[in-house]
XYZ file of C-alpha atoms in Angstrom:
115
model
C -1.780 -46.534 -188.961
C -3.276 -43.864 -190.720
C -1.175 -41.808 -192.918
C -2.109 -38.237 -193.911
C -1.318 -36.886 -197.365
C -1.521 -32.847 -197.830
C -3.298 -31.688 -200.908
C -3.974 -28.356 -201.572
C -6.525 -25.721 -200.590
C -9.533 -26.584 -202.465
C -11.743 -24.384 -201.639
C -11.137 -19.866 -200.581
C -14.096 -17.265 -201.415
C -11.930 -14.847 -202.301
C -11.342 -16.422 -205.497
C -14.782 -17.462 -206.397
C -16.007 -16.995 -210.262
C -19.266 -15.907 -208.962
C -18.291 -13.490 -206.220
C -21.072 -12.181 -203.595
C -20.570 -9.349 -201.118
C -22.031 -11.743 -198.385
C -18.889 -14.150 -198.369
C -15.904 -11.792 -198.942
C -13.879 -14.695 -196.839
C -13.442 -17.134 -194.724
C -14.823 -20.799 -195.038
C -14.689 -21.926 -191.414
C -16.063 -24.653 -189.149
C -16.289 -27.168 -193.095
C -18.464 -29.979 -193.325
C -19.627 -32.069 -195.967
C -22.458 -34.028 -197.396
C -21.263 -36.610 -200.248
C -23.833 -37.230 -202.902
C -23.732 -39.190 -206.806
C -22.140 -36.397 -208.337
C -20.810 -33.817 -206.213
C -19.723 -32.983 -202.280
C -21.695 -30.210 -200.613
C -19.316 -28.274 -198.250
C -21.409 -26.394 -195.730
C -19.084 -23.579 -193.669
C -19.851 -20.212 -192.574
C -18.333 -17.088 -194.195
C -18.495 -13.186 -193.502
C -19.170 -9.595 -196.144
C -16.245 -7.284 -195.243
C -17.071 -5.368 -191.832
C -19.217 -2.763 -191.551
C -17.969 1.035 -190.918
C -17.590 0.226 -187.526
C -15.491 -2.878 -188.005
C -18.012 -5.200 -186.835
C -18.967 -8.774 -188.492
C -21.414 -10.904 -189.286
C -21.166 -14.635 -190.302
C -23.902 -16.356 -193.258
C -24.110 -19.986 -193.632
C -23.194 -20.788 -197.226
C -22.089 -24.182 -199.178
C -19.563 -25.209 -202.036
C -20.425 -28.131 -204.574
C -17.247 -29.990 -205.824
C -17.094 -32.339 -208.106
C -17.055 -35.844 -206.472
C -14.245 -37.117 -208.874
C -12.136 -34.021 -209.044
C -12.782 -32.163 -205.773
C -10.460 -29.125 -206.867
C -13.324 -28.230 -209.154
C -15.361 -26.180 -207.786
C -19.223 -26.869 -209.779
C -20.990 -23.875 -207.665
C -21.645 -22.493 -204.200
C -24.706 -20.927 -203.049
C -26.456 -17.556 -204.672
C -27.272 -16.498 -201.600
C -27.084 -16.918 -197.398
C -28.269 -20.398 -196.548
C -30.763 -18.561 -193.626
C -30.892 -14.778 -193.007
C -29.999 -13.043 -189.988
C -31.874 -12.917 -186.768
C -34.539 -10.063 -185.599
C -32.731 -7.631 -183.776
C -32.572 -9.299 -179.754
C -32.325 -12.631 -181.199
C -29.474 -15.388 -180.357
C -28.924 -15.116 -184.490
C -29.444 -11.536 -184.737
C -25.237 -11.580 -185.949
C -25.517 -14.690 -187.861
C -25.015 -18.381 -187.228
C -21.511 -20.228 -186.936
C -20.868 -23.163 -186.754
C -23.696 -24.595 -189.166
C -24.022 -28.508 -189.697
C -26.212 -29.866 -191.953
C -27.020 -33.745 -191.894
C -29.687 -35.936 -194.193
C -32.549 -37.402 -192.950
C -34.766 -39.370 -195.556
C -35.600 -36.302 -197.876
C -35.332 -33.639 -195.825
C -31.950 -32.020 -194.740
C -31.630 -30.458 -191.680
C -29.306 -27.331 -190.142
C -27.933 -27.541 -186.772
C -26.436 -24.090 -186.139
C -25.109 -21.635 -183.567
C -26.038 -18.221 -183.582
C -23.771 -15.112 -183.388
C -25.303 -12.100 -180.819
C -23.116 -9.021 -179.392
């Protein structure tokens, strides 16, 4: 049977070293990419909300080291795809965003975000 042992959170972008406007919080919908050296955590975070309240959601990743994944190595400098033209089923952003390997190439699977 498989047994479950908490941690700790590893990962909150409110407490990043190199904060950006365009993930004030939230790391939802996680997934990760193991490579040599480091895990890639793709999730999809959101700036605070506009003067109306609204939101919009950015794909963005996390590197951790693959040895010590409470150390955070760096996360992305800026959204992993920008927002859709105005009309489009992105036009809000994208959640959830997946991102798998294929040879060389990696490759986003993603929802978009419309009103």
């Amino acid at each position: 049977m498989l047994r479950w042992k908490k941690k700790r959170l590893l990962f909150n972008p409110k407490n990043t070293p190199n904060k950006q406007e365009w993930f004030h919080e939230f790391a939802q919908a996680p997934n990760a990419l193991v490579f040599d050296h480091f895990v890639r955590v793709y999730f999809c975070c959101r700036p605070k909300p506009d003067k109306n309240g609204s939101v919009v959601s950015y794909g963005n990743y996390v590197d951790l080291n693959r040895k010590n994944l409470f150390e955070i190595i760096s996360t992305a400098s800026a959204p992993l795809m920008s927002l859709g033209a105005i009309g489009t089923f992105d036009e809000f952003g994208t959640y959830p965003i997946s991102v798998v390997k294929v040879g060389s190439r990696m490759l986003a699977y993603y929802g978009g975000w419309t009103r």
